[in-house]
Amino acid sequence: MTTITKLLIANRGEIASRVIRTAREMDIPCVAVYSDADADADFVREADEAVHLPGTAPADTYLRADLVLEAARVTGADAIHPGYGFLSENAGFARACADAGITFVGPPPEAIESMGSKIEAKKTMAAAGVPVLPGITIDTDAEIDASALSARVADDIGYPVLVKAAFGGGGRGMRIVREEAGLVEAVEGARREAVTAFGDGTVFLERYLDAPRHIEVQIFADTQGNVVHFFERECSIQRRYQKIIEEAPSPIVDGALREELGSAAVAAGKAIGYVGAGTAEFVMGADGRFYFLEVNTRLQVEHPVTELVTGLDLVRLQLHVAEGNPLPDEALDASITGHAIEVRLYAEDVAAGFLPATGTVHGFTVPDLPGIRVDAGVSEGSEVGVHYDPMLAKVIAYGATRDEARRRLARALSESSLHGVVTNRELLVGILREPEFAAGTIDTGYLTRHDPLALARAGRGASIVPVHTLAAALAAQATHRAEARVLGTLPSGWRNVPSGWQETSFEVEGEDVAVRYRLTRGGLRAEVAGEALDAVLHEASPQRVDLTVAGVRRTCAVRRVAEVAYVDSALGSTTLAETARFPEPGSLNAPGSLLAPMPGTVVRVSVEEGARVAEGTTILVLEAMKMEHTIAAPTDGIVTEIRVTTGQTVDLGAVLAVVEEPS
C-alpha cells in the first residue's frame, strides 16, 4: 500500500485537465509538463505546478521519458499519470518510473509489453481462448520483397487486408488494401507513419472485415487479483480509422452477447496479469461473431460514456488501484443505467477530406443543458497548431434512453459555437440526426455509405448564406456607427444621397458574396449575390442582428475578429471573411501549382523534376497532426518544379511543386 502525495500528468490538453479535476477532488496536488506550444494552455494554469519541456514536437517534449522523470524529481511528484497517447503504453517508461521509485498510474510493464506488439497480443489471446483473425508481421527493419509479400498475403490472409502499426493505436498507420497493386505502397506508408507516431515501424497485416461494428469492453483490475468489466462501448462511427462518436451501451448488444463479450475481455485481462484501467477491443461481423483487435493498456478517450452509465469515476479508480487498494464494491458490482453518447470535436475541414485545421479559438461555448458534459482542451484564445492530435474537446450527453441522449447531444452541439478554427461540428450534428444512426443500425462503413459533406450540410438552412452575410454587413455597420467620433446620432447606413447603397462583400466557403443594402424611411432594402431579399430589420448591434427574411424572423449572433465575422443562428454557423475593396496586387501562382492544403512537414518526395507523371501519381507526402496526407498529380503532365525537400516545414497555401500538362 502507498499514498500518492503529488501527481505529475505526463500529457496535455483535455486529458490533462480531466485528470487534474479528479485529483483535485481527492486533494492530490498536480504537476503539469508543457511544451513551448502549450505554454498558455488551460491545463498548465489548472495544475498546482508546471514544468517546461523546451521544444514543440512530441519527440522533443512529451515523448521524452528522461525529461518527464526529471520534472517529477524536481517537483517531488511520487506518481505519474500518463493519460492516453505519448508515453501511456510505453513499457520502458513504466519500468523507469518503478526504478525511480515513482508510482506509474497504469498496468505493470510486463502487461504493456505483452499488448504493445499486436503480433504477440494475438498469440496470447488465442491461447486464452479469445477469437482472433489471421495475420502476418513485417518487422521495422525488414526488406520488402513485393512478390514474396503478395504471395504470403494471398496464401495466409486474402484480400481485403488491413495494414496497421504493430505498436500503438489511434488509427495511426492504418491502410486498407483491396488488391495486390497497392500492397507495397500501403506497407511503406504505414511504416513511416508508425515510426513518427510510435518510434517503431513494425507493421501488422490481417484480414479486413468490410463494415464490421467496432465494440470495445472496459476492463479494470486491482493488485489483489480482481478483474472485472464495466460493459461495452460502441465505437463504429469512424473517419480515417479514428473514432468520432462513441456510446455506451451498444445498441446491438443484448444481455447474452454482453456476457460473452465481457467474459472474453476479462479473460484477456487475466491472461496478461492486468492492473488498472484497460480496454479490450473487438470487431463484430454482421453475423454477431466478434474477433479480438487489441487491448489498449491505458484509459480511453471515450471513457466518459462508461462513467455516465455506471456512475463510476475511472480516474479515481485508477488512482485508488495505483495506491494498492482493492476495487471497491461499487466497481465489483457495477451496473448500467441509461445511455450515454460522446462526440469528438476535431479541428478539421470535412469539405476538404478531413484535413487538419489550425487557428486561434474564439468564443467556444456549449449550452448548459441537462445531461451534458464537456471535457475540453481549449478555451478562448487557445492556439491550435499542427504538432498534436486535432481533437479540441469531447461533448457527452446522458439520457434515460439512447434516443434521449442522442437528441440532447444534437441540440447541445447545434447551439454550440467554436470560432477561429474549422471543426467537424456540423458533421457530428448531421450524424446524430440521421435516421440510420438514430435507429442504431451502424457500422464502421457508415461514413462510406453516407457522404460526410452532405451530412454536415443537412442541418443547415438553405437561406444561411444570404441571411448571415446580410447580418454580418449590418453588424459591421453598427460597429462603425458605435465607433464614430462625430455625428454619432445619425442612424446606421445614413446617406446624404438617399439612393446610395452600402456595399461590401465576403468570402464564404470559397466564394465571394456581394452584399448591398439601404436603410430608408420605408425600411431595409437588401441584395445578396445580386438577388433582392424580402428583409425587415428589427435591431442591429455589433454582436446581435434581429432580422426577418422571407417572412421568417431569426436572431443572428455575430462575433467579429479582425476582418472575419462569425455568425450563428438557428440556420447554423458561418465564417465570413470580408473582402478588401482595393486588394493589394499579388503574384499569381504558376499554372499547375500544387499548394499545401494545411501547414505541415514534408516527409517524402516521390518524384524528381522532369518526371512524366499520370493523374493520381503521388508527388510528395505531408505530415500534419500525426497523419500523412498525399499530394498527387491532378492530371497527366510533367513535373517542372519541386520547391520543397524532405523534412521541410511548409505553411498553408505554399507552392510545393508544379505539374504542367504536356503541350
Short mmCIF file of C-alpha atoms in Angstrom, two decimals, residues 51-350:
data_model
loop_
_atom_site.label_atom_id
_atom_site.label_comp_id
_atom_site.label_asym_id
_atom_site.label_seq_id
_atom_site.Cartn_x
_atom_site.Cartn_y
_atom_site.Cartn_z
CA VAL A 51 7.50 22.27 -15.63
CA HIS A 52 8.53 23.47 -19.07
CA LEU A 53 9.82 20.92 -21.60
CA PRO A 54 11.78 23.03 -24.12
CA GLY A 55 10.68 22.37 -27.67
CA THR A 56 7.44 21.76 -29.53
CA ALA A 57 7.48 18.42 -31.34
CA PRO A 58 6.27 15.45 -29.24
CA ALA A 59 9.58 13.63 -29.77
CA ASP A 60 11.37 16.54 -28.07
CA THR A 61 8.88 17.04 -25.24
CA TYR A 62 6.03 14.74 -24.22
CA LEU A 63 7.78 11.62 -25.50
CA ARG A 64 11.00 12.36 -23.60
CA ALA A 65 10.80 9.98 -20.65
CA ASP A 66 14.00 11.42 -19.16
CA LEU A 67 12.61 14.96 -19.12
CA VAL A 68 9.30 13.82 -17.62
CA LEU A 69 11.06 11.87 -14.86
CA GLU A 70 13.32 14.84 -14.13
CA ALA A 71 10.21 17.05 -13.83
CA ALA A 72 8.82 14.58 -11.28
CA ARG A 73 12.11 14.64 -9.36
CA VAL A 74 12.43 18.42 -9.13
CA THR A 75 8.78 18.85 -8.05
CA GLY A 76 8.70 15.89 -5.66
CA ALA A 77 5.93 14.08 -7.55
CA ASP A 78 5.70 10.48 -6.40
CA ALA A 79 3.25 9.30 -9.08
CA ILE A 80 2.78 9.85 -12.82
CA HIS A 81 -0.47 9.56 -14.75
CA PRO A 82 0.32 9.16 -18.47
CA GLY A 83 -3.16 9.93 -19.84
CA TYR A 84 -3.50 8.38 -23.30
CA GLY A 85 -1.10 8.54 -26.20
CA PHE A 86 2.51 9.69 -25.75
CA LEU A 87 4.12 7.53 -23.01
CA SER A 88 0.95 5.84 -21.77
CA GLU A 89 1.69 2.47 -23.42
CA ASN A 90 5.48 2.63 -23.16
CA ALA A 91 6.69 -0.29 -21.06
CA GLY A 92 10.16 1.22 -20.81
CA PHE A 93 8.73 4.36 -19.27
CA ALA A 94 6.63 2.38 -16.79
CA ARG A 95 9.73 0.43 -15.80
CA ALA A 96 11.78 3.64 -15.49
CA CYS A 97 9.12 5.06 -13.14
CA ALA A 98 9.44 1.98 -10.94
CA ASP A 99 13.23 2.23 -10.96
CA ALA A 100 12.93 5.87 -9.84
CA GLY A 101 10.55 4.95 -7.01
CA ILE A 102 7.61 6.66 -8.75
CA THR A 103 4.16 5.08 -8.98
CA PHE A 104 3.07 4.62 -12.59
CA VAL A 105 -0.70 5.00 -12.78
CA GLY A 106 -1.22 2.17 -15.20
CA PRO A 107 -0.58 -1.54 -15.68
CA PRO A 108 2.71 -3.35 -14.98
CA PRO A 109 5.41 -3.02 -17.66
CA GLU A 110 5.01 -6.71 -18.50
CA ALA A 111 1.32 -6.23 -19.34
CA ILE A 112 2.13 -3.27 -21.56
CA GLU A 113 4.85 -5.25 -23.32
CA SER A 114 2.55 -8.20 -23.91
CA MET A 115 0.00 -5.96 -25.64
CA GLY A 116 2.46 -3.47 -27.14
CA SER A 117 3.00 -5.82 -30.05
CA LYS A 118 -0.21 -6.67 -31.87
CA ILE A 119 1.51 -9.84 -33.04
CA GLU A 120 2.31 -11.18 -29.61
CA ALA A 121 -1.02 -9.93 -28.31
CA LYS A 122 -2.91 -12.07 -30.80
CA LYS A 123 -0.87 -15.12 -29.84
CA THR A 124 -1.63 -14.53 -26.16
CA MET A 125 -5.33 -14.03 -26.82
CA ALA A 126 -5.59 -17.12 -28.98
CA ALA A 127 -4.02 -19.14 -26.16
CA ALA A 128 -6.55 -17.64 -23.73
CA GLY A 129 -9.47 -18.72 -25.94
CA VAL A 130 -10.29 -15.26 -27.29
CA PRO A 131 -11.25 -15.36 -31.01
CA VAL A 132 -8.66 -13.75 -33.35
CA LEU A 133 -8.24 -13.02 -37.08
CA PRO A 134 -5.30 -14.43 -39.12
CA GLY A 135 -2.40 -12.08 -39.90
CA ILE A 136 1.30 -11.64 -40.69
CA THR A 137 4.04 -9.29 -39.46
CA ILE A 138 6.70 -7.17 -41.18
CA ASP A 139 9.48 -6.03 -38.87
CA THR A 140 10.63 -2.43 -38.81
CA ASP A 141 13.97 -3.15 -40.50
CA ALA A 142 12.87 -5.96 -42.83
CA GLU A 143 13.42 -5.59 -46.57
CA ILE A 144 10.17 -5.72 -48.50
CA ASP A 145 10.11 -8.28 -51.30
CA ALA A 146 6.99 -7.35 -53.26
CA SER A 147 6.40 -10.76 -54.84
CA ALA A 148 7.05 -12.70 -51.64
CA LEU A 149 4.79 -10.38 -49.64
CA SER A 150 1.99 -10.69 -52.19
CA ALA A 151 2.25 -14.47 -52.08
CA ARG A 152 2.09 -14.56 -48.27
CA VAL A 153 -0.95 -12.31 -48.20
CA ALA A 154 -2.72 -14.40 -50.83
CA ASP A 155 -1.96 -17.66 -49.01
CA ASP A 156 -2.36 -16.65 -45.36
CA ILE A 157 -4.89 -13.82 -45.31
CA GLY A 158 -6.63 -12.96 -48.58
CA TYR A 159 -7.97 -9.58 -49.63
CA PRO A 160 -9.04 -7.09 -48.40
CA VAL A 161 -6.14 -6.60 -45.97
CA LEU A 162 -5.79 -4.12 -43.14
CA VAL A 163 -2.26 -2.76 -42.65
CA LYS A 164 -1.59 -1.15 -39.27
CA ALA A 165 1.19 -0.25 -36.88
CA ALA A 166 2.13 -3.15 -34.62
CA PHE A 167 2.87 -0.77 -31.74
CA GLY A 168 0.43 1.96 -30.70
CA GLY A 169 -3.10 2.75 -31.75
CA GLY A 170 -5.43 5.63 -32.57
CA GLY A 171 -5.62 4.63 -36.23
CA ARG A 172 -2.03 5.70 -36.89
CA GLY A 173 -0.57 3.99 -39.94
CA MET A 174 -3.76 2.17 -40.91
CA ARG A 175 -4.33 1.36 -44.57
CA ILE A 176 -6.91 -0.85 -46.32
CA VAL A 177 -5.59 -2.76 -49.32
CA ARG A 178 -8.15 -4.35 -51.60
CA GLU A 179 -5.86 -5.67 -54.32
CA GLU A 180 -2.24 -6.61 -54.82
CA ALA A 181 -1.32 -3.43 -56.72
CA GLY A 182 -1.47 -1.16 -53.68
CA LEU A 183 0.05 -3.51 -51.11
CA VAL A 184 3.72 -2.40 -51.03
CA GLU A 185 2.93 1.32 -51.05
CA ALA A 186 0.46 0.84 -48.19
CA VAL A 187 3.01 -1.05 -46.11
CA GLU A 188 5.70 1.56 -46.71
CA GLY A 189 3.34 4.42 -45.84
CA ALA A 190 2.18 2.67 -42.68
CA ARG A 191 5.80 2.12 -41.67
CA ARG A 192 6.67 5.81 -41.98
CA GLU A 193 3.62 6.87 -40.01
CA ALA A 194 4.29 4.26 -37.32
CA VAL A 195 7.89 5.43 -36.90
CA THR A 196 6.73 9.03 -36.49
CA ALA A 197 3.94 8.21 -34.03
CA PHE A 198 5.46 5.34 -32.02
CA GLY A 199 9.16 5.14 -32.85
CA ASP A 200 8.83 1.65 -34.37
CA GLY A 201 7.96 0.87 -37.98
CA THR A 202 6.83 -2.72 -37.47
CA VAL A 203 3.51 -3.26 -39.21
CA PHE A 204 0.91 -5.97 -38.99
CA LEU A 205 -1.36 -7.23 -41.76
CA GLU A 206 -4.62 -9.01 -41.08
CA ARG A 207 -7.83 -9.88 -42.89
CA TYR A 208 -10.09 -6.86 -43.13
CA LEU A 209 -13.77 -7.27 -42.38
CA ASP A 210 -15.82 -4.92 -44.52
CA ALA A 211 -18.01 -2.64 -42.42
CA PRO A 212 -17.96 -4.52 -39.11
CA ARG A 213 -19.02 -3.00 -35.83
CA HIS A 214 -16.25 -1.82 -33.53
CA ILE A 215 -17.13 -2.89 -29.99
CA GLU A 216 -14.86 -2.46 -27.00
CA VAL A 217 -15.13 -3.52 -23.37
CA GLN A 218 -13.82 -1.52 -20.41
CA ILE A 219 -11.89 -3.73 -18.01
CA PHE A 220 -10.48 -2.91 -14.60
CA ALA A 221 -8.19 -4.91 -12.34
CA ASP A 222 -6.52 -4.46 -8.96
CA THR A 223 -3.40 -5.92 -7.35
CA GLN A 224 -5.50 -8.37 -5.33
CA GLY A 225 -6.40 -10.37 -8.45
CA ASN A 226 -9.86 -8.92 -9.12
CA VAL A 227 -10.56 -8.41 -12.84
CA VAL A 228 -13.97 -7.03 -13.85
CA HIS A 229 -15.56 -5.38 -16.84
CA PHE A 230 -17.69 -2.26 -16.97
CA PHE A 231 -19.63 -3.35 -20.06
CA GLU A 232 -19.21 -2.41 -23.69
CA ARG A 233 -18.95 0.72 -25.79
CA GLU A 234 -19.99 1.08 -29.43
CA CYS A 235 -17.26 2.88 -31.42
CA SER A 236 -18.30 2.21 -35.01
CA ILE A 237 -18.66 5.79 -36.26
CA GLN A 238 -15.16 6.49 -37.55
CA ARG A 239 -13.35 8.57 -40.10
CA ARG A 240 -9.87 7.71 -41.34
CA TYR A 241 -9.93 4.75 -38.92
CA GLN A 242 -10.33 7.04 -35.92
CA LYS A 243 -13.42 7.19 -33.74
CA ILE A 244 -15.56 10.30 -33.73
CA ILE A 245 -18.71 9.09 -31.93
CA GLU A 246 -18.85 6.52 -29.11
CA GLU A 247 -21.67 5.33 -26.92
CA ALA A 248 -22.48 3.02 -24.04
CA PRO A 249 -24.09 0.57 -24.09
CA SER A 250 -24.01 -0.65 -27.70
CA PRO A 251 -27.46 -0.59 -29.35
CA ILE A 252 -26.82 -4.04 -30.87
CA VAL A 253 -25.63 -5.90 -27.75
CA ASP A 254 -28.18 -7.82 -25.71
CA GLY A 255 -27.68 -9.41 -22.31
CA ALA A 256 -26.32 -12.71 -23.62
CA LEU A 257 -23.86 -11.10 -26.01
CA ARG A 258 -22.81 -8.63 -23.30
CA GLU A 259 -21.92 -11.52 -21.03
CA GLU A 260 -19.96 -13.21 -23.81
CA LEU A 261 -18.03 -10.04 -24.66
CA GLY A 262 -17.38 -9.29 -21.02
CA SER A 263 -16.09 -12.79 -20.35
CA ALA A 264 -13.70 -12.57 -23.30
CA ALA A 265 -12.44 -9.17 -22.12
CA VAL A 266 -11.89 -10.40 -18.56
CA ALA A 267 -10.07 -13.47 -19.91
CA ALA A 268 -7.82 -11.13 -21.88
CA GLY A 269 -7.06 -9.11 -18.75
CA LYS A 270 -6.26 -12.19 -16.69
CA ALA A 271 -4.05 -13.63 -19.44
CA ILE A 272 -1.67 -10.67 -19.25
CA GLY A 273 -1.78 -10.04 -15.50
CA TYR A 274 -3.52 -6.73 -15.94
CA VAL A 275 -3.81 -3.98 -13.31
CA GLY A 276 -5.72 -0.71 -13.65
CA ALA A 277 -7.92 0.58 -16.47
CA GLY A 278 -7.75 -1.11 -19.87
CA THR A 279 -9.89 -1.74 -22.91
CA ALA A 280 -10.35 -4.93 -24.90
CA GLU A 281 -11.30 -4.04 -28.46
CA PHE A 282 -13.19 -6.29 -30.86
CA VAL A 283 -14.61 -6.19 -34.37
CA MET A 284 -18.01 -7.78 -34.87
CA GLY A 285 -19.35 -9.08 -38.14
CA ALA A 286 -22.94 -8.95 -39.31
CA ASP A 287 -23.39 -12.50 -38.00
CA GLY A 288 -22.69 -11.35 -34.42
CA ARG A 289 -19.32 -13.12 -34.21
CA PHE A 290 -16.56 -10.99 -32.73
CA TYR A 291 -12.78 -11.08 -33.02
CA PHE A 292 -10.01 -9.62 -30.88
CA LEU A 293 -8.31 -6.47 -32.11
CA GLU A 294 -6.13 -5.32 -29.21
CA VAL A 295 -6.01 -4.38 -25.57
CA ASN A 296 -5.33 -0.70 -25.03
CA THR A 297 -3.33 -0.64 -21.82
CA ARG A 298 -4.49 2.79 -20.73
CA LEU A 299 -7.52 4.97 -20.18
CA GLN A 300 -9.50 5.53 -23.40
CA VAL A 301 -10.61 8.83 -24.91
CA GLU A 302 -14.19 7.58 -24.69
CA HIS A 303 -14.14 6.66 -21.00
CA PRO A 304 -16.75 9.35 -20.09
CA VAL A 305 -19.62 7.33 -21.59
CA THR A 306 -18.78 4.43 -19.30
CA GLU A 307 -18.57 6.80 -16.34
CA LEU A 308 -22.01 8.22 -17.07
CA VAL A 309 -23.83 4.89 -17.39
CA THR A 310 -22.10 3.26 -14.39
CA GLY A 311 -21.72 6.27 -12.09
CA LEU A 312 -18.02 5.45 -11.63
CA ASP A 313 -15.08 7.86 -11.85
CA LEU A 314 -12.48 5.84 -13.75
CA VAL A 315 -9.63 8.22 -12.98
CA ARG A 316 -10.44 8.00 -9.28
CA LEU A 317 -10.40 4.21 -9.58
CA GLN A 318 -7.05 4.36 -11.38
CA LEU A 319 -5.51 6.35 -8.55
CA HIS A 320 -7.20 4.12 -5.96
CA VAL A 321 -5.76 0.96 -7.52
CA ALA A 322 -2.35 2.58 -8.09
CA GLU A 323 -2.14 3.09 -4.33
CA GLY A 324 -2.54 -0.68 -3.88
CA ASN A 325 -6.18 -0.66 -2.80
CA PRO A 326 -8.67 -3.33 -3.90
CA LEU A 327 -11.52 -2.37 -6.20
CA PRO A 328 -14.43 -1.03 -4.13
CA ASP A 329 -17.80 -2.76 -4.01
CA GLU A 330 -19.40 -0.31 -6.44
CA ALA A 331 -16.81 -1.35 -9.03
CA LEU A 332 -17.10 -5.06 -8.35
CA ASP A 333 -20.90 -4.87 -8.70
CA ALA A 334 -21.23 -2.23 -11.43
CA SER A 335 -24.42 -1.99 -13.48
CA ILE A 336 -25.72 0.03 -16.42
CA THR A 337 -28.26 2.80 -16.01
CA GLY A 338 -29.36 4.86 -19.01
CA HIS A 339 -27.40 5.66 -22.12
CA ALA A 340 -24.50 7.99 -22.98
CA ILE A 341 -23.12 9.24 -26.31
CA GLU A 342 -19.86 11.13 -26.85
CA VAL A 343 -18.67 13.10 -29.87
CA ARG A 344 -15.13 14.22 -30.55
CA LEU A 345 -14.90 17.80 -31.72
CA TYR A 346 -11.95 17.90 -34.10
CA ALA A 347 -10.12 20.77 -35.77
CA GLU A 348 -10.59 19.52 -39.29
CA ASP A 349 -12.13 20.54 -42.58
CA VAL A 350 -14.76 17.98 -43.59
#
